[in-house]
Amino acid sequence: MAVVRIGDILLTKALINQNQIKIVLTQQKITGELFGDAIVKLGFVTSKELGYALAEQAGMEYVDLSQHPISEEALKLIPKEVAESTGFIPIDVTDGRLRIGITNPSNIIAIDKVVSLTKTQPKVYMVDPDNFRECLEKSYFFIENPILQNRDKIINEIKETGTAGGNEVTSLTDMIFMDGIRKNASDIHVSPASDSIHIFYRSDGVMHYEHGLPKIVHSGIVSRIKILSKLDIAETRLPQDGSFTYTFLNKNYDIRVSTIPTIYGENVVMRILAGTGALLRIDTLGFNEQSAREIKALFQKPYGVILVAGPTGSGKTTTLYAALREINLLERNVITIEDPVEYKLSMVRQSQVNEKTGYDFAFAARNFMRQDPDVMLIGEIRDEETAKIAIRTSITGHLVLATIHTNDALTSIPRLLDLKVDKFLLSSSLLAIIAQRLARKICSSCKTAHTPNDHEKRLFQEYGMTVEKIFRGQGCDRCNGIGYAGRVVIGEILIIDDEMRELIYADVPITAMHATAVKKGMIPLKQDGLIKVAQGITSLEELIRVAG
């Protein structure tokens, strides 16, 4: 039986086209890379998409390591040097049988090695190369360097001596960074109280209390963070902002730092930017099938403005980049200005804001017109000048993509008018506004059903829905007792057609616009969330948390 080539599988799934294959083959001639490595490096497919395709090619199951915690029991069965040299990762132990992940479907040596060490045949899965390397390093590192044991040891030493020396402060600060990275935190909070320090991590949009430290280490930890961020350690009465790069297991993490004075000392919040994230496609974000089709069609338009609206942390940039992948980047010149560049996308000219030099969104957007763009991505519309430039750029025959901080799609219109954008130009240039939130998905391993109470039933009845049962996660080992694993988009899409343009120009109330949009088929954000609750994707509690 002939083996199906990986390129043919990707073609069949419409993940690449023939032109992209030609470019990959050219790249291979220059670098000598394998086809799979070259196609990921060029950004035509992600490492995860390649992993799925390789699994299909080999007739194997695929495991997404980013969504699957690695079992400590499995790691202890296999020494790190064996896993590294043989090219596999222990995943977990099920019914006395080790499950392993490999990146090369013909890796027979890995199976033989597991059999010799465990005396049982392993269950083998495909994993993607990027997640494999990172997960292997992290998993074994934290087995060899247990965070909680190291923390308690340092705290006991401080209690015994009554002082916190430089080594203890450095170790505790590194522990805070490393544990935040391990838990995929987007933000780390160092919050002083009267007699202790509280460390919180924000993961999947929710704050979690993680560590309590003696108050004596507070000034040392804050000073170390300030030194790394090139901030003034002597200034404790005023807020300060800075940034630094933290290297952990050969990967760089850009960390943005903000300090403010409080009654118990300086409060520090650090935003972790992991550099290159995993790019997604519109179909995998969580939009329903019709919405996904609408978004794909919008991004094929030759000119106009498309906005993605929502609060901080609602996944706006991820949606923009997923939609960018629908654009033919070989035929259209795409240029971006971002703060910061969160995803690196091949064939896109990406630029980053630099406030110190005066290189902001407005300045960049003005100068981009000389770069012969077809599509311009503006990271955020946050002032009058940027808003006006975005509208003018679209009027001159360019597709402009941008994010805006508003609560829903329709409130973006008065927000732009508040920024002194001309009503006629706005109504004639706006194509669509996508408003969204990110809701945590119920963990599939501990999902349980329950009958909604009267109040919960009324929430559904407001939108003409009737449900007999809804779901929530009880908490298990796989989701670390939280009851949720991963996130999904809850969104609404406002398409600006001729009737909506007239309503914008006529300056009618938002309620009238909303009624018209719903009549034309717009599913409001909260209704989309309730649909996902009824489908068992997320919980009602989570929907209320993110959408009210």
XYZ file of C-alpha atoms in Angstrom:
548
model
C 0.000 0.000 0.000
C 1.473 3.364 -1.078
C 2.178 5.866 1.698
C 0.275 9.125 1.278
C 2.687 12.050 1.215
C 2.357 14.622 3.983
C 1.993 17.415 1.429
C -0.960 15.621 -0.176
C -2.692 15.247 3.198
C -2.259 18.976 3.892
C -3.574 19.763 0.401
C -6.629 17.546 0.923
C -7.383 19.345 4.201
C -7.008 22.711 2.371
C -4.309 23.751 4.842
C -1.884 24.605 2.024
C -2.000 25.164 -1.738
C 0.266 24.307 -4.669
C 1.967 27.722 -4.650
C 2.939 27.257 -1.008
C 4.318 23.793 -1.756
C 6.547 25.321 -4.472
C 7.898 27.821 -1.936
C 8.519 25.023 0.594
C 10.457 23.035 -2.012
C 12.530 26.141 -2.806
C 13.205 26.618 0.912
C 14.266 22.969 1.186
C 16.859 23.428 -1.570
C 18.348 26.405 0.304
C 18.328 24.970 3.846
C 18.237 21.197 3.376
C 15.383 20.917 5.883
C 12.751 18.210 5.933
C 9.476 19.127 4.211
C 7.580 19.218 7.516
C 10.145 21.449 9.233
C 10.261 23.865 6.295
C 6.493 24.226 6.007
C 6.164 25.026 9.734
C 9.054 27.499 9.670
C 7.471 29.314 6.724
C 4.250 29.566 8.736
C 2.015 27.855 6.166
C 0.895 25.312 8.775
C 1.427 25.147 12.523
C 3.378 22.467 14.316
C 0.082 21.158 15.715
C -1.527 20.941 12.253
C 1.540 19.064 11.019
C 1.270 16.689 13.982
C -2.360 15.905 13.107
C -1.403 15.286 9.472
C 1.521 12.998 10.426
C -0.799 11.046 12.744
C -3.287 10.594 9.897
C -0.495 9.572 7.540
C 0.643 6.906 10.013
C -2.884 5.827 11.018
C -2.253 6.832 14.647
C -4.100 8.880 17.279
C -2.926 12.426 18.014
C -2.487 13.903 21.511
C -2.305 17.669 22.038
C 0.303 18.024 24.795
C -0.725 21.621 25.487
C -4.133 20.316 26.619
C -2.897 17.163 28.356
C -0.966 17.336 31.661
C 1.974 14.958 31.871
C 1.703 12.351 34.638
C 4.426 12.395 37.297
C 4.060 8.612 37.584
C 4.870 8.238 33.867
C 7.908 10.528 34.052
C 9.370 8.585 36.973
C 9.263 5.369 34.929
C 11.536 6.748 32.195
C 14.839 8.607 32.815
C 15.036 11.956 30.993
C 18.194 11.025 29.044
C 16.445 7.904 27.715
C 13.361 9.839 26.591
C 15.524 12.547 24.957
C 17.914 10.228 23.145
C 15.145 7.890 21.976
C 12.738 10.669 20.910
C 9.582 10.078 22.953
C 7.748 11.588 25.940
C 5.942 9.597 28.653
C 2.356 10.918 28.879
C 0.596 8.877 31.562
C -0.100 5.367 32.810
C -3.527 3.864 32.049
C -4.496 0.375 33.274
C -0.852 -0.372 34.014
C 0.201 0.552 30.472
C 2.461 3.506 29.668
C 1.194 5.931 27.012
C 3.940 7.721 25.082
C 4.116 10.462 22.450
C 6.429 10.431 19.438
C 7.042 12.898 16.610
C 8.350 10.348 14.102
C 5.806 7.608 13.265
C 8.601 5.181 12.357
C 10.315 5.475 15.759
C 10.433 1.745 16.612
C 13.393 2.256 18.984
C 11.151 4.211 21.404
C 8.692 1.308 21.637
C 11.504 -1.232 22.186
C 13.055 0.945 24.905
C 9.742 1.280 26.774
C 9.146 -2.478 26.583
C 12.628 -3.165 28.012
C 12.088 -0.698 30.898
C 8.444 -1.432 31.798
C 8.023 -5.014 30.505
C 4.751 -3.966 28.812
C 3.840 -2.768 25.328
C 3.208 1.027 25.335
C 0.241 2.787 23.751
C 1.775 5.129 21.170
C 0.435 8.529 20.047
C 1.646 11.233 17.671
C 2.514 14.646 19.149
C 3.646 17.817 17.412
C 7.394 18.611 17.422
C 7.212 22.066 19.071
C 5.059 20.971 21.995
C 7.126 17.787 22.326
C 10.423 19.581 22.936
C 8.996 22.216 25.282
C 6.866 19.758 27.240
C 9.719 17.272 27.651
C 12.062 19.931 29.058
C 9.466 21.462 31.389
C 8.102 18.172 32.685
C 11.455 16.723 33.702
C 12.719 20.072 35.032
C 9.858 20.359 37.518
C 10.199 16.710 38.556
C 13.863 17.380 39.390
C 13.122 20.823 40.891
C 9.821 20.572 42.801
C 8.543 24.128 43.296
C 6.673 23.610 46.561
C 9.491 21.718 48.268
C 12.066 24.326 47.246
C 9.774 27.161 48.351
C 9.128 25.656 51.773
C 12.831 24.944 52.274
C 13.748 28.605 51.574
C 10.930 29.907 53.805
C 12.103 27.683 56.694
C 15.674 28.983 56.296
C 14.392 32.581 56.425
C 12.348 31.847 59.556
C 15.360 30.277 61.263
C 17.749 33.152 60.504
C 15.206 35.995 60.637
C 16.799 37.521 57.508
C 16.357 37.213 53.758
C 19.701 37.226 51.942
C 20.357 37.770 48.260
C 20.368 34.040 47.420
C 16.976 33.453 49.057
C 15.441 36.475 47.312
C 16.853 35.421 43.925
C 15.615 31.835 44.360
C 12.114 32.924 45.396
C 11.864 35.424 42.521
C 12.936 32.770 40.016
C 10.433 30.372 41.562
C 7.643 32.926 41.020
C 8.620 33.293 37.334
C 9.101 29.565 36.671
C 5.890 28.471 38.369
C 3.959 31.113 36.434
C 5.411 29.815 33.163
C 4.677 26.208 34.159
C 1.039 27.084 34.840
C 0.722 29.030 31.562
C -0.098 32.209 33.487
C -0.714 35.369 31.486
C -0.088 37.589 34.537
C 1.773 37.293 37.848
C 0.647 39.418 40.815
C 2.974 40.105 43.751
C 0.614 41.614 46.332
C 1.863 42.716 49.780
C -0.315 42.486 52.891
C 0.375 43.616 56.473
C 2.405 40.532 57.433
C 2.894 38.474 54.243
C 3.047 38.531 50.445
C 0.392 36.900 48.277
C 1.332 35.536 44.835
C -1.515 35.174 42.329
C -1.385 33.800 38.768
C -3.967 34.617 36.108
C -4.601 31.544 33.943
C -7.356 31.300 31.311
C -8.538 34.735 32.413
C -9.043 33.835 36.106
C -6.886 34.742 39.122
C -5.627 31.823 41.255
C -3.917 32.151 44.639
C -0.683 30.139 44.509
C 1.919 31.135 47.110
C 2.221 32.910 50.438
C 5.645 34.320 51.341
C 7.076 36.058 54.452
C 6.802 39.871 54.346
C 10.558 40.139 54.983
C 11.291 39.112 51.347
C 8.972 41.710 49.792
C 11.447 44.562 49.327
C 14.095 42.176 47.967
C 11.750 40.579 45.401
C 10.452 43.965 44.249
C 14.007 45.336 43.978
C 15.141 42.360 41.900
C 12.196 42.754 39.527
C 12.921 46.491 39.247
C 16.606 45.896 38.502
C 15.700 43.393 35.766
C 13.210 45.932 34.350
C 15.681 48.861 34.584
C 13.360 50.745 36.974
C 14.340 53.095 39.809
C 14.636 50.943 42.957
C 14.728 54.052 45.158
C 11.344 55.324 43.897
C 8.591 53.609 45.888
C 5.973 56.382 46.002
C 5.078 56.558 42.298
C 3.909 53.944 39.726
C 6.544 52.686 37.287
C 6.447 50.625 34.085
C 9.204 48.550 32.542
C 10.015 45.248 30.874
C 12.665 42.558 30.643
C 13.318 39.212 28.968
C 13.405 36.088 31.120
C 15.062 32.980 29.694
C 13.825 29.629 30.917
C 14.764 26.276 29.351
C 16.182 27.985 26.243
C 12.984 29.933 25.590
C 12.639 33.706 25.963
C 9.651 35.234 27.718
C 9.069 38.977 27.403
C 7.749 40.232 30.732
C 6.067 43.634 31.139
C 6.188 45.065 34.635
C 3.902 47.540 36.386
C 4.356 48.744 39.972
C 2.061 50.882 42.119
C 2.405 52.020 45.741
C -0.090 50.547 48.243
C -0.542 50.959 51.997
C 1.523 47.789 52.566
C 4.277 48.459 50.007
C 4.627 48.217 46.251
C 2.266 45.956 44.325
C 3.809 44.399 41.207
C 1.953 42.945 38.218
C 3.870 41.193 35.444
C 2.378 40.295 32.053
C 4.084 37.237 30.502
C 4.441 37.322 26.726
C 5.651 33.955 25.480
C 7.009 35.238 22.159
C 5.590 33.027 19.448
C 2.269 31.440 20.324
C 0.450 28.695 18.503
C -1.473 30.150 15.569
C -5.029 28.938 15.146
C -7.540 28.864 12.320
C -10.978 30.484 12.351
C -12.645 27.039 12.376
C -10.911 26.073 15.642
C -11.614 29.214 17.708
C -15.168 28.275 18.658
C -17.293 30.362 16.274
C -20.266 28.439 14.895
C -20.113 27.230 11.304
C -22.077 30.153 9.857
C -20.027 32.758 11.756
C -16.772 31.132 10.646
C -17.932 31.328 6.998
C -18.897 34.992 7.426
C -15.508 35.877 8.918
C -13.625 34.070 6.149
C -15.664 35.908 3.497
C -15.044 39.285 5.198
C -11.280 38.844 5.077
C -11.377 38.326 1.320
C -12.778 41.856 0.803
C -10.465 44.231 -1.102
C -11.066 47.269 1.129
C -12.919 48.482 4.209
C -12.506 48.293 7.981
C -12.992 45.152 10.083
C -12.875 45.616 13.854
C -12.492 43.017 16.589
C -13.930 44.342 19.861
C -13.679 43.197 23.450
C -11.921 43.865 26.756
C -8.262 43.046 27.475
C -7.617 39.311 27.370
C -10.617 38.446 25.210
C -8.524 36.927 22.387
C -8.906 39.771 19.867
C -5.373 39.455 18.472
C -5.688 35.665 18.194
C -8.867 36.063 16.133
C -7.230 38.670 13.872
C -4.274 36.403 13.199
C -6.471 33.362 12.625
C -8.381 35.410 10.052
C -5.114 36.676 8.505
C -4.320 33.061 7.657
C -7.367 33.098 5.376
C -5.748 35.850 3.276
C -3.557 34.832 0.346
C -0.278 36.168 1.753
C 1.556 35.391 -1.494
C -0.638 37.767 -3.502
C -1.468 40.478 -0.955
C 1.033 42.611 0.939
C 0.090 42.527 4.639
C 1.793 44.911 7.052
C 1.147 45.233 10.794
C 1.854 47.575 13.688
C 1.429 45.877 17.068
C 2.109 46.394 20.766
C 3.756 43.911 21.076
C 4.082 41.359 18.239
C 2.433 38.313 19.859
C 2.571 35.928 16.903
C 5.231 35.720 14.217
C 3.658 35.023 10.837
C 5.713 34.305 7.743
C 5.089 36.470 4.655
C 3.654 39.254 6.851
C 5.650 42.457 7.445
C 5.335 42.929 11.202
C 6.312 46.058 13.085
C 6.259 46.836 16.801
C 5.360 50.033 18.659
C 8.263 51.832 20.313
C 6.946 54.645 22.485
C 10.445 55.883 23.405
C 11.191 56.792 19.796
C 7.694 58.124 19.101
C 6.866 55.151 16.875
C 3.207 54.692 17.815
C 0.144 53.315 15.969
C -0.696 56.610 14.283
C 2.884 57.366 13.167
C 3.319 53.844 11.763
C -0.056 53.843 9.979
C 0.774 57.165 8.255
C 4.047 55.774 6.933
C 2.708 52.354 5.949
C 1.020 53.879 2.903
C 4.459 54.146 1.243
C 4.955 50.381 1.681
C 2.446 49.435 -1.056
C 0.090 47.598 1.345
C -3.023 45.646 0.433
C -3.926 44.832 4.032
C -2.988 46.851 7.106
C -3.345 45.518 10.652
C -3.396 48.157 13.400
C -2.977 46.537 16.815
C -5.405 48.859 18.576
C -7.454 51.970 17.856
C -6.962 53.945 21.037
C -6.902 57.607 19.953
C -8.452 60.058 17.516
C -5.540 60.185 15.064
C -5.271 56.390 14.719
C -9.046 56.080 14.202
C -9.080 58.712 11.448
C -6.047 57.199 9.679
C -7.656 53.728 9.741
C -10.842 55.053 8.132
C -8.991 57.143 5.529
C -6.742 54.200 4.630
C -9.743 51.963 3.964
C -11.421 54.653 1.826
C -8.342 54.695 -0.438
C -8.736 51.013 -1.322
C -7.073 49.063 1.480
C -8.372 46.441 3.895
C -7.793 47.660 7.458
C -7.966 45.302 10.442
C -7.901 46.603 14.003
C -8.959 45.924 17.577
C -10.946 48.251 19.804
C -11.786 48.124 23.514
C -15.591 48.067 23.711
C -18.046 45.702 25.387
C -19.970 44.607 22.297
C -20.107 45.142 18.542
C -22.599 48.017 18.431
C -20.979 50.154 21.140
C -17.879 50.327 18.913
C -19.795 52.724 16.642
C -20.399 55.504 19.240
C -16.836 54.904 20.479
C -15.463 55.728 17.007
C -17.781 58.736 16.698
C -16.499 59.861 20.102
C -13.008 59.754 18.540
C -14.213 62.390 16.025
C -14.508 60.017 13.056
C -16.758 61.475 10.361
C -20.180 59.748 10.311
C -20.340 59.482 6.539
C -16.806 58.073 6.233
C -17.444 55.611 9.078
C -20.723 54.346 7.634
C -19.236 53.924 4.157
C -15.966 52.231 5.228
C -17.023 49.861 8.027
C -17.465 46.237 6.882
C -18.051 44.394 10.143
C -17.425 44.360 13.880
C -16.661 41.090 15.651
C -17.171 41.271 19.436
C -15.947 38.413 21.586
C -15.047 36.954 24.980
C -13.026 33.904 25.962
C -14.861 31.401 28.168
C -13.242 28.401 29.814
C -14.309 25.022 28.434
C -15.620 22.395 30.841
C -13.053 19.630 31.417
C -14.184 16.610 29.397
C -12.832 14.217 32.042
C -15.009 15.469 34.925
C -18.039 16.965 33.135
C -21.304 16.285 34.950
C -24.902 17.199 34.088
C -27.454 18.807 36.375
C -30.991 20.133 36.008
C -31.165 23.950 35.751
C -33.105 25.768 38.479
C -35.901 28.266 37.738
C -33.548 31.263 37.585
C -31.220 29.452 35.174
C -34.164 28.383 32.992
C -35.338 32.019 32.757
C -31.922 33.060 31.376
C -32.434 30.659 28.474
C -36.103 31.590 28.029
C -35.118 35.246 27.392
C -33.735 34.032 24.051
C -36.510 31.499 23.367
C -34.414 28.518 24.464
C -35.481 25.549 26.572
C -32.928 23.221 28.191
C -33.393 20.094 30.283
C -29.831 19.865 31.566
C -26.664 21.933 31.745
C -23.114 20.964 32.674
C -20.241 21.847 34.950
C -16.836 20.354 35.784
C -16.366 18.720 39.179
C -12.571 19.028 39.146
C -10.098 16.195 38.557
C -6.372 15.481 38.185
C -6.427 16.346 34.486
C -7.733 19.899 35.099
C -5.895 20.364 38.422
C -9.193 20.384 40.288
C -10.485 23.493 38.469
C -13.189 21.832 36.360
C -12.113 23.620 33.178
C -9.527 22.901 30.476
C -8.880 25.235 27.527
C -10.979 28.150 26.284
C -13.532 28.834 23.565
C -14.694 32.024 21.840
C -18.136 33.457 22.589
C -18.867 36.066 19.944
C -21.226 38.150 17.859
C -20.698 39.407 14.324
C -22.274 42.654 13.175
C -22.253 42.842 9.366
C -22.568 46.417 8.093
C -24.883 46.290 5.071
C -26.621 49.206 3.315
C -29.436 49.402 5.873
C -26.974 49.485 8.792
C -24.939 52.168 6.985
C -28.031 54.365 6.772
C -28.746 53.843 10.478
C -25.157 54.823 11.387
C -25.326 57.946 9.215
C -28.770 58.851 10.610
C -27.340 58.605 14.150
C -30.208 56.405 15.382
C -30.103 54.985 18.947
C -28.033 51.853 19.622
C -31.187 49.930 20.629
C -32.704 50.475 17.169
C -29.473 49.335 15.488
C -29.387 46.264 17.735
C -32.994 45.317 16.857
C -32.212 45.661 13.142
C -29.010 43.599 13.438
C -30.817 40.786 15.291
C -33.630 40.830 12.722
C -30.986 40.400 10.013
C -29.528 37.345 11.733
C -26.935 38.602 14.239
C -26.730 36.232 17.227
C -26.032 38.427 20.288
C -22.957 37.610 22.314
C -24.867 36.357 25.357
C -27.126 34.164 23.218
C -24.085 32.586 21.561
C -22.793 31.862 25.065
C -26.079 30.260 26.121
C -25.968 28.054 23.021
C -22.492 26.861 24.077
C -23.783 26.266 27.624
C -26.650 24.158 26.238
C -24.135 22.217 24.121
C -22.063 21.437 27.224
C -19.013 23.366 25.987
C -18.948 25.836 28.892
C -20.869 26.392 32.101
C -23.508 28.975 32.949
C -21.319 30.280 35.783
C -18.489 30.863 33.321
C -20.769 32.641 30.848
C -22.002 34.983 33.586
C -18.382 35.641 34.608
C -17.262 36.715 31.142
C -20.427 38.169 29.592
C -22.606 39.207 32.532
